[in-house]
Short mmCIF file of C-alpha atoms and ligand atoms in Angstrom, two decimals:
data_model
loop_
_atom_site.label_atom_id
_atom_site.label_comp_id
_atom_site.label_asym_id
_atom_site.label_seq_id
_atom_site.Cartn_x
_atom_site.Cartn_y
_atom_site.Cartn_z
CA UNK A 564 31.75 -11.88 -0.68
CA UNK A 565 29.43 -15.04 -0.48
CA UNK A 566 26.70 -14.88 -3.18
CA UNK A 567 23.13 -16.12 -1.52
CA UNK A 568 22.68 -19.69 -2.33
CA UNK A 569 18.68 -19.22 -2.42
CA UNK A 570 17.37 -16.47 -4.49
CA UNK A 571 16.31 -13.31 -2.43
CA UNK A 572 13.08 -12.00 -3.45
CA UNK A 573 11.39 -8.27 -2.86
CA UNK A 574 9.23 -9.70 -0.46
CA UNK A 575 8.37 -12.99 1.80
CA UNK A 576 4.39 -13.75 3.17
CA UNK A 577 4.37 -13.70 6.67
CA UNK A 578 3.24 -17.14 8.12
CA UNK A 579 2.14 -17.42 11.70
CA UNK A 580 2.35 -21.02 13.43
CA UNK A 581 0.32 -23.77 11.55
CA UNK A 582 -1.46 -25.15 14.74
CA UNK A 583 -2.86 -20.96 15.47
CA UNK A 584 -4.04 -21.30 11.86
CA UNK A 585 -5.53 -24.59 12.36
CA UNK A 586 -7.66 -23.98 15.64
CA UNK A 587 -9.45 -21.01 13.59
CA UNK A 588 -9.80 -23.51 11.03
CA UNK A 589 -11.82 -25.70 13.41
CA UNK A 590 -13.95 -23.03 14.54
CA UNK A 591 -14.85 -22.37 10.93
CA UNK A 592 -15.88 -26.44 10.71
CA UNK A 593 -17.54 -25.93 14.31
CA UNK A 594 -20.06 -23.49 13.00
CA UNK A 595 -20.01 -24.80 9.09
CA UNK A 596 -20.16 -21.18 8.19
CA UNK A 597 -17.97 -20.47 5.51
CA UNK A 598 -18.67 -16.73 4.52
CA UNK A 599 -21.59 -13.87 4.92
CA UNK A 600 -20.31 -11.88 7.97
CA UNK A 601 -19.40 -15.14 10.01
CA UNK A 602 -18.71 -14.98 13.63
CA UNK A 603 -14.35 -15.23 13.14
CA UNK A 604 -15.11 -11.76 10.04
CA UNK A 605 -16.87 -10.20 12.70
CA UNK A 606 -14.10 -10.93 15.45
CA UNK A 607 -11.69 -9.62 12.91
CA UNK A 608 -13.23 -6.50 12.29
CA UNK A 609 -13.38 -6.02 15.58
CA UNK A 610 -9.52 -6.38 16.49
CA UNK A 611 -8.26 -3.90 13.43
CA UNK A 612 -11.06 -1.47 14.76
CA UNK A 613 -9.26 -1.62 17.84
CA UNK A 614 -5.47 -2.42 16.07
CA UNK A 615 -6.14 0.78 13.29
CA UNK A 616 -7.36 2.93 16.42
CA UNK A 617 -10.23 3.89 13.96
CA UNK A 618 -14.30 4.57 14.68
CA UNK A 619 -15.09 2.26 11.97
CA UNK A 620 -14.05 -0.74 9.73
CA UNK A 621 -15.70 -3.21 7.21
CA UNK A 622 -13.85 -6.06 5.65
CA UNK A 623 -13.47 -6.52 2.01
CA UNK A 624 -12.18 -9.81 -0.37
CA UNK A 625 -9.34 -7.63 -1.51
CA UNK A 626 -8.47 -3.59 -1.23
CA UNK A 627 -9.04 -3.40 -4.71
CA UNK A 628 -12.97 -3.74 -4.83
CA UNK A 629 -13.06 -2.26 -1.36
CA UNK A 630 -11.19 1.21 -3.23
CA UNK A 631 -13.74 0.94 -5.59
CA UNK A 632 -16.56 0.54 -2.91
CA UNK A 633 -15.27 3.61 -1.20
CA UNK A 634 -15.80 5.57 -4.41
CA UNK A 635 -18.87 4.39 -5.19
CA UNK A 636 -19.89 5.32 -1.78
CA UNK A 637 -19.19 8.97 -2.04
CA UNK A 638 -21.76 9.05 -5.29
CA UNK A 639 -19.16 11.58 -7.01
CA UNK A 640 -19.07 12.67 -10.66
CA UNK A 641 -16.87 14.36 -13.23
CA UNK A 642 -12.84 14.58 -12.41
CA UNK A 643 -11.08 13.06 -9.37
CA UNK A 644 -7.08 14.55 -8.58
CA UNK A 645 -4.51 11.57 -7.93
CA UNK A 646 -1.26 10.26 -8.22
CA UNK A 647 0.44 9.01 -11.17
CA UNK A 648 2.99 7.09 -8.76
CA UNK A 649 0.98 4.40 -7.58
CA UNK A 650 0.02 0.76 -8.17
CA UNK A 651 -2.31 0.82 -11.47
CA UNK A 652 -5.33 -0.07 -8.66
CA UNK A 653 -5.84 2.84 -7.42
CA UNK A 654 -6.27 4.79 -11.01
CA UNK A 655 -8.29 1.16 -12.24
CA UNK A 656 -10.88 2.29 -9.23
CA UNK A 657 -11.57 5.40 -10.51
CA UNK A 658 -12.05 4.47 -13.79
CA UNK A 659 -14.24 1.88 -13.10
CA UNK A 660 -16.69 4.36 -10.79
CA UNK A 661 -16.74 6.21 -14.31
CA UNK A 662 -14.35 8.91 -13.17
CA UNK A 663 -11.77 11.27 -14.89
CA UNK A 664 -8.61 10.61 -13.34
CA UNK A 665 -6.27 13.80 -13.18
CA UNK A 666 -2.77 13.25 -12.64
CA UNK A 667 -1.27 15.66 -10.23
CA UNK A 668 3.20 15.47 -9.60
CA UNK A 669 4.29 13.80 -6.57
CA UNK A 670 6.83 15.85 -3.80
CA UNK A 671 10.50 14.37 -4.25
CA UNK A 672 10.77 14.02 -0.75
CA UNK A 673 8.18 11.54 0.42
CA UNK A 674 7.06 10.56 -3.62
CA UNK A 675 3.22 11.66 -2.26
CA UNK A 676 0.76 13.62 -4.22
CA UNK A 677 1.75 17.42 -3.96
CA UNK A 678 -0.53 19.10 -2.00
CA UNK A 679 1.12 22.06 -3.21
CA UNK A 680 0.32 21.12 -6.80
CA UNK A 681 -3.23 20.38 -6.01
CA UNK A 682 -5.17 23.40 -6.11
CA UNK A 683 -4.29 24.05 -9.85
CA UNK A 684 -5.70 20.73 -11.10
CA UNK A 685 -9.06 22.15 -9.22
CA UNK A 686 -11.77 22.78 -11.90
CA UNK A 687 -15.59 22.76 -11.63
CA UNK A 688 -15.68 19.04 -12.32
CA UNK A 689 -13.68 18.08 -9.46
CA UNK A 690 -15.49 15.95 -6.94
CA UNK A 691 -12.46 14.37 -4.97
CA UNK A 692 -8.66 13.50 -4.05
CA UNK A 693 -7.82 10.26 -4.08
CA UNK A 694 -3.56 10.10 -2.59
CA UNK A 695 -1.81 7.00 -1.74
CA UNK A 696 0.71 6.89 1.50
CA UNK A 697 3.53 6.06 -0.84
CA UNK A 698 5.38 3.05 0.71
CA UNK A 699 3.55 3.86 3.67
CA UNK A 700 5.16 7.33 4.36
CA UNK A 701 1.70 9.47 5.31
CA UNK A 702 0.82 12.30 2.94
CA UNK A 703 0.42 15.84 4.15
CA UNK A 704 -3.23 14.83 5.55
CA UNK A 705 -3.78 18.38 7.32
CA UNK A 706 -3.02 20.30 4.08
CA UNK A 707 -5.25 17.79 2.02
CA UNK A 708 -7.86 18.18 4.52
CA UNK A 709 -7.82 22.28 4.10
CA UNK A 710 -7.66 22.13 0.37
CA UNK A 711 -10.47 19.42 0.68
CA UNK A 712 -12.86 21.62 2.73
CA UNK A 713 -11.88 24.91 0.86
CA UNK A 714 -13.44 23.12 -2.42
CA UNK A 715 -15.99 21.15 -1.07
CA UNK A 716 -14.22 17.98 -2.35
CA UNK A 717 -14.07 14.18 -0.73
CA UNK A 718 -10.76 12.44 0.17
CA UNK A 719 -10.21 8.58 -0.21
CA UNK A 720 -6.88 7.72 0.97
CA UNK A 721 -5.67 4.37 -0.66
CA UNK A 722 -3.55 3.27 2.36
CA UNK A 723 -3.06 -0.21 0.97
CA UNK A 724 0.85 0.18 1.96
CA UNK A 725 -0.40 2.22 5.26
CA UNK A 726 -1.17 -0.64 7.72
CA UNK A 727 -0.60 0.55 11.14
CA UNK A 728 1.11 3.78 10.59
CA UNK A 729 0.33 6.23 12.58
CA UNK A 730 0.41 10.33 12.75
CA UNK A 731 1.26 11.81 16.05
CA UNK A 732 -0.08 8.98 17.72
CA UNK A 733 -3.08 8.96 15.95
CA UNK A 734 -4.11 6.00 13.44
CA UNK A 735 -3.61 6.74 9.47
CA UNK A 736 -6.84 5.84 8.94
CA UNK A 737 -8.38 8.85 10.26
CA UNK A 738 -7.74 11.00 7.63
CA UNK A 739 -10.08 11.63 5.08
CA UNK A 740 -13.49 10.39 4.49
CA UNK A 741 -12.57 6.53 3.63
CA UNK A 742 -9.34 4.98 4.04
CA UNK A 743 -8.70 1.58 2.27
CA UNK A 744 -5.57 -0.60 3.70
CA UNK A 745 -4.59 -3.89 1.44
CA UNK A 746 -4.25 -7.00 3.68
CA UNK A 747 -2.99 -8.93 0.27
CA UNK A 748 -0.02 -11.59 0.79
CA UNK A 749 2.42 -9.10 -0.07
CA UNK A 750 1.93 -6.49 2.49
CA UNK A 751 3.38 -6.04 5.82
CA UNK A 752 0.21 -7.26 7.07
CA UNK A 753 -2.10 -9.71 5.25
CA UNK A 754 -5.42 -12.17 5.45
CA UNK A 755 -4.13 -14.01 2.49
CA UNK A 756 -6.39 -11.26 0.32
CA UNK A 757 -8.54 -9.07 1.61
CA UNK A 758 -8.89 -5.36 2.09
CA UNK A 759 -10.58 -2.93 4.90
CA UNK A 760 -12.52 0.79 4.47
CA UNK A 761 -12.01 2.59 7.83
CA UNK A 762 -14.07 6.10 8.30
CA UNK A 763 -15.61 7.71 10.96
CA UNK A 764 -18.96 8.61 9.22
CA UNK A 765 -21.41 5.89 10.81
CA UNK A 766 -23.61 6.15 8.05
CA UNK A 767 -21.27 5.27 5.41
CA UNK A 768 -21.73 1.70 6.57
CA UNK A 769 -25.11 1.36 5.82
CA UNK A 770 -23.93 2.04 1.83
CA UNK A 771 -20.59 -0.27 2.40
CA UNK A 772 -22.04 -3.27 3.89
CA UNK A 773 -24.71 -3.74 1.51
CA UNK A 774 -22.62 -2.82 -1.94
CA UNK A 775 -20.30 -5.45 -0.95
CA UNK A 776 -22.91 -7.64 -0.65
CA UNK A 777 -25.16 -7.61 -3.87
CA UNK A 778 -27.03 -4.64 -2.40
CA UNK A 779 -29.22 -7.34 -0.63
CA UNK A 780 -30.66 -5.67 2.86
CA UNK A 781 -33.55 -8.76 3.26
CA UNK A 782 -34.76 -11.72 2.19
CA UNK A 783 -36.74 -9.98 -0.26
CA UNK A 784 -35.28 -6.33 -0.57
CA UNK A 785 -32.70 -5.64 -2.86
CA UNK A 786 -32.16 -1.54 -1.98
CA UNK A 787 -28.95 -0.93 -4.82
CA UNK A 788 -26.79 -2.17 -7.27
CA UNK A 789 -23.87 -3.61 -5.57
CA UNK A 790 -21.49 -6.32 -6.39
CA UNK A 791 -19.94 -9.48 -4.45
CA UNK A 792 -16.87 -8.40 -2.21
CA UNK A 793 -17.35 -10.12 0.77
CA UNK A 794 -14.32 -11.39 3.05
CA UNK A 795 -14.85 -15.24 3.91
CA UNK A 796 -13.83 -16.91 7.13
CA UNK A 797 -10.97 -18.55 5.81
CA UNK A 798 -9.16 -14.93 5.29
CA UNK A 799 -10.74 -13.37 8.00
CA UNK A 800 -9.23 -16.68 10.55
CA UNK A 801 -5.73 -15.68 8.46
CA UNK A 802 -6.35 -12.33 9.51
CA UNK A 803 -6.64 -12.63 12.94
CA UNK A 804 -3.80 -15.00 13.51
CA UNK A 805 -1.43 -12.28 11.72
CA UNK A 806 -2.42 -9.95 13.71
CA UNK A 807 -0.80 -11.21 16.89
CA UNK A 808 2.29 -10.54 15.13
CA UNK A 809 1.95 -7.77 13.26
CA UNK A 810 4.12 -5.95 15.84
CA UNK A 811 6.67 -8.02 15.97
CA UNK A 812 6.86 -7.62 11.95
CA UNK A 813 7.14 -3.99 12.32
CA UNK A 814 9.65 -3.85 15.11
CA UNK A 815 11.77 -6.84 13.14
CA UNK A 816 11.72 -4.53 9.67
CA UNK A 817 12.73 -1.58 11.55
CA UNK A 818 15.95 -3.14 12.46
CA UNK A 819 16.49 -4.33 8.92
CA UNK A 820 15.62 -0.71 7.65
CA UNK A 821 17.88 0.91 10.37
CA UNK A 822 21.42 -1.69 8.96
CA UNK A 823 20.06 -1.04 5.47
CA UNK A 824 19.89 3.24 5.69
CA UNK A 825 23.34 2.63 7.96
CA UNK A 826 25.40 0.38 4.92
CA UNK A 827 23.95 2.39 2.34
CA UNK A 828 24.56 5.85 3.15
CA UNK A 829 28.06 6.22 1.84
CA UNK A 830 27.63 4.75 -1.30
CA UNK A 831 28.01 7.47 -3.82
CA UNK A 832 23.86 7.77 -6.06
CA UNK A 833 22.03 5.62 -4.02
CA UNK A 834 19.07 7.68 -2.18
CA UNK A 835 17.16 6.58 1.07
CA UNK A 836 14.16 7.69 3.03
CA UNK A 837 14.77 8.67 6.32
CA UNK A 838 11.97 8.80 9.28
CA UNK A 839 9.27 11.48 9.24
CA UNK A 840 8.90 13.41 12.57
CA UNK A 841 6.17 12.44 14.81
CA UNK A 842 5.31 9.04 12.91
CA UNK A 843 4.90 5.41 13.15
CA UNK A 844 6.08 4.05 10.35
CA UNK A 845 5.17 0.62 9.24
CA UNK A 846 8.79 -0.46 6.62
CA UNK A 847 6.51 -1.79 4.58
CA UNK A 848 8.80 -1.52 1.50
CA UNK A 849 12.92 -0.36 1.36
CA UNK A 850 13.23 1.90 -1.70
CA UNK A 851 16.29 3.45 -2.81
CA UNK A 852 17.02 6.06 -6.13
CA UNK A 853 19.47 5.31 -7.94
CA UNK A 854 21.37 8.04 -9.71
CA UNK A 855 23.22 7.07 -12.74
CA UNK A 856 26.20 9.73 -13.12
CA UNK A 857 26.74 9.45 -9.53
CA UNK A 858 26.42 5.71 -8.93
CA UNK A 859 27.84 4.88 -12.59
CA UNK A 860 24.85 2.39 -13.92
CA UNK A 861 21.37 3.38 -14.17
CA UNK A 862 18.13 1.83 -12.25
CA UNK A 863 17.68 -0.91 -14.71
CA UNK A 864 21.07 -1.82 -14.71
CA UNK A 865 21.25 -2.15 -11.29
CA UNK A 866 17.88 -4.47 -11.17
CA UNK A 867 19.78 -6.19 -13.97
CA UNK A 868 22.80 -6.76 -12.15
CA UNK A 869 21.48 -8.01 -8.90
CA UNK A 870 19.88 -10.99 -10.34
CA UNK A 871 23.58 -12.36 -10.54
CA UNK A 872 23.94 -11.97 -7.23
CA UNK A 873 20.91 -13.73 -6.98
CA UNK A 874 18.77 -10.77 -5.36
CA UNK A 875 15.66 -9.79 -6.47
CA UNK A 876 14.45 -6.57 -6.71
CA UNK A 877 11.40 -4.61 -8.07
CA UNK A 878 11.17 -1.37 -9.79
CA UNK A 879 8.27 -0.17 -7.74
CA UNK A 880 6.16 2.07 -9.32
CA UNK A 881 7.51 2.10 -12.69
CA UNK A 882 6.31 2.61 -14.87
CA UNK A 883 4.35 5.23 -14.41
CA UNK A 884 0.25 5.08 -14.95
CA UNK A 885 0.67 8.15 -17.42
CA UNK A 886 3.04 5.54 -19.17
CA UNK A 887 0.78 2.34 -19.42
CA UNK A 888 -0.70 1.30 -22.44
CA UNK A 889 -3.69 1.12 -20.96
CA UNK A 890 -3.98 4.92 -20.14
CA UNK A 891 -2.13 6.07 -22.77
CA UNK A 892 -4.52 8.84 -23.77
CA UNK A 893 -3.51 10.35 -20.87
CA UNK A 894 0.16 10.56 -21.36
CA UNK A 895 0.52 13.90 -23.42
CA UNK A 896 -1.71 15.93 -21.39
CA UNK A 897 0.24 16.13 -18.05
CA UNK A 898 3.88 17.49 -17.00
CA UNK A 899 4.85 15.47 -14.52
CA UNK A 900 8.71 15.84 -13.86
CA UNK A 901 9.21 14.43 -10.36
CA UNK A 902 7.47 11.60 -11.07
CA UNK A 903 8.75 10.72 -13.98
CA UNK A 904 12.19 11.31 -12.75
CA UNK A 905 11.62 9.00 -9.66
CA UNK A 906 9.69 6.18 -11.72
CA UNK A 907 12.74 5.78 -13.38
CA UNK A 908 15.29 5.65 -10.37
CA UNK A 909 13.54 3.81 -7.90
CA UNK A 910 14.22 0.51 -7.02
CA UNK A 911 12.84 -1.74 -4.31
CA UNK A 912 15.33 -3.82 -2.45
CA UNK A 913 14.27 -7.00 -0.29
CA UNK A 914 12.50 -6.18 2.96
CA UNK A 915 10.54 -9.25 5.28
CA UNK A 916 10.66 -9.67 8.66
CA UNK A 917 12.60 -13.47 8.31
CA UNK A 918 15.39 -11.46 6.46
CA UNK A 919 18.62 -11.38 8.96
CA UNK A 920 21.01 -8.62 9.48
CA UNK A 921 23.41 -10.91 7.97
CA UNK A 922 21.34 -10.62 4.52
CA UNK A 923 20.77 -6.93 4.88
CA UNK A 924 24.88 -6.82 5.41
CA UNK A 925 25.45 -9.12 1.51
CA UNK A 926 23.00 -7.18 -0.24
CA UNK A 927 24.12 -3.76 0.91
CA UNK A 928 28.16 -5.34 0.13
CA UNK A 929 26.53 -6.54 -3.08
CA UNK A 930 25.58 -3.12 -4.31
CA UNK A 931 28.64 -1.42 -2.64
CA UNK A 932 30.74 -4.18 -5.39
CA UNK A 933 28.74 -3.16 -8.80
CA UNK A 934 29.64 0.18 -7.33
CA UNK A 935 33.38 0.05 -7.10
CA UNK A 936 33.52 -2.30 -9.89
CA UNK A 937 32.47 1.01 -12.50
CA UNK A 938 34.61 3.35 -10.84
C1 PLP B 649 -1.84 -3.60 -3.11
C2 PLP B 649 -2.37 -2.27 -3.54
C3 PLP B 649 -3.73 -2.07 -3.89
C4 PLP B 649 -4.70 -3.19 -4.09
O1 PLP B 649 -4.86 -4.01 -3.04
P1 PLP B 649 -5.25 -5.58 -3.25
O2 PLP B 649 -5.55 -5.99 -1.86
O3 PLP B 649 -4.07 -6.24 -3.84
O4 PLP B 649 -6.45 -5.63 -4.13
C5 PLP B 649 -4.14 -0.78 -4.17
N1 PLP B 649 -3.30 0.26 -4.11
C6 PLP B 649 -1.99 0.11 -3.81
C7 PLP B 649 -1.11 1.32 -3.75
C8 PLP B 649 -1.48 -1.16 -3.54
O5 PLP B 649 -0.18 -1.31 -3.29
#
């Protein structure tokens, strides 16, 4: 086998054609407006309306303040129930809105929240649900929703890997009271950064647009305490070049994802996800488990071993947020065997839509070697 010459990393930005970029760039000088709901933000929020097949949208600097926005916007108090298998954002949010995270186990299956497990965690402090669509695989939304109306509680989805998924049809970001999708550089979509709240509630928009915005409703009126997380032009013209090809993305990961599932599925410990009935998946990420007795080397190893073949992986989500310094305190208190169990098997292999089959084919023969090398 031919190592890759170039290093192979996780993931790739998607660039669209200079000149597309440029001719939004000369609207932008056109109007000298640089930021403040400019005419190209409120074209873009208008396309992933229309693109998210969702009632309502506002546009954010990044996902992470716009996660935070959505909590804020719910004014909730005491303990909120999430995953501990996520990117540390989504448990830094509700922190920072002076919440109590609690940590409920994920479902091996789809490595979502456990709606199953939910209930338990319920206490008279609860307030919300806040569950991530795990490498954009939905969680169970309908099950969420009736353990969410049986308790009075709000659910903010952090969709950030979501971005155009859809459930029978229907757009991801209907679920729940707020969704929040990441449009950062690493996603399968992206406006450089940036991040968008989609709901259905009209008058959460009132609260959104003028928290992201200092609170300032006038000249002279400032109605709350808000903070500064407005998307500029320059994203927002990013944005709505990518979004041409967003589509294509999708259709070109699929592919990648089908020759990846196909070379992989005889190799003896490694795990994939297969489809989900009924949805439209987006391939944001490829992640595989890796399980040491039956594979021979462990997760790490693996990661480890890669690198000489010039492939880059990531061990994506690991470690777990029970298991980072920073929330330390919270490590002890929770039992939380699937997730620890998949935090420290999973492994993120390369997935961008300029990957070719061909690349796909030397990683998958790659792994296959460290395989039959150890047994
Ligand atoms: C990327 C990501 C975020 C944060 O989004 P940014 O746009 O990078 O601020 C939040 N949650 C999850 C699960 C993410 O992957």
């Amino acid at each position: 086998m031919e190592n890759f010459k170039e290093p192979i990393m996780v993931t790739k930005s998607f660039l669209p054609p200079l000149n597309e970029y440029m001719k939004e760039l000369e609207r932008i000088w056109d109007n000298s407006w640089l930021t403040n709901n400019g005419e190209i933000h409120n074209e873009f929020e208008k396309n992933l309306v229309q693109y998210l097949g969702v009632p309502y949208a506002s546009l954010f600097v990044n996902g992470h303040l716009a996660l935070e926005t959505a909590i804020k916007s719910q004014h909730l108090t005491g303990q909120v129930i999430t995953t501990p298998f996520t990117f540390t954002s989504t448990t830094h949010a509700i922190v920072n809105c002076g919440l109590e995270p609690i940590f409920c186990d994920i479902e091996p299956s789809t490595y979502n929240i456990d709606a199953q497990k939910i209930e338990d965690l319920i206490t008279e402090k609860t307030t919300a649900i806040v569950p991530v669509h795990v490498f954009g695989n939905p969680c169970d939304v309908f099950e969420i929703e009736k353990i969410a109306k049986r308790h009075n509680l709000k659910v903010i989805y952090d969709a950030a890997h979501a971005f155009g998924v859809e459930i029978n049809g229907v757009g991801i970001g209907n679920y729940g009271d707020i969704s929040m999708f990441s449009m950062h550089a690493t996603k399968v979509f992206h406006s450089i950064e940036g991040g968008v709240l989609t709901y259905s509630d009209n008058h959460h928009k009132s609260f959104i647009d003028l928290y992201k915005n200092f609170g300032i409703s006038g000249p002279e009126d400032i109605e709350l305490i808000g903070i500064n997380a407005k998307m500029n032009e320059f994203q927002a013209a990013m944005g709505l070049v990518n979004i041409r090809y967003v589509e294509n993305e999708i259709a070109k990961r699929r592919e990648l994802v089908g020759v990846y599932r196909y070379l992989l599925k005889d190799i003896k410990g490694i795990t994939v996800l297969e489809d989900m009935v009924g949805i439209k998946h987006n391939y944001a990420y490829f992640p595989i488990l890796v399980d040491e007795e039956s594979f021979g080397m462990n997760r790490n190893e693996l990661h480890e071993t890669l690198k000489e073949y010039n492939i880059f992986t990531r061990k994506y989500f690991y470690p777990l947020i029970t298991n980072m310094e920073c929330y330390s305190s919270y490590k002890t208190r929770y039992n939380l065997p699937v997730a620890e169990r998949i935090a420290n098997s999973v492994l993120t292999l390369p997935i961008y839509s300029r990957l070719s089959v061909d690349d796909i084919e030397k990683i998958c023969s790659a792994i296959k070697k460290i395989h039959q090398n150890l047994n």
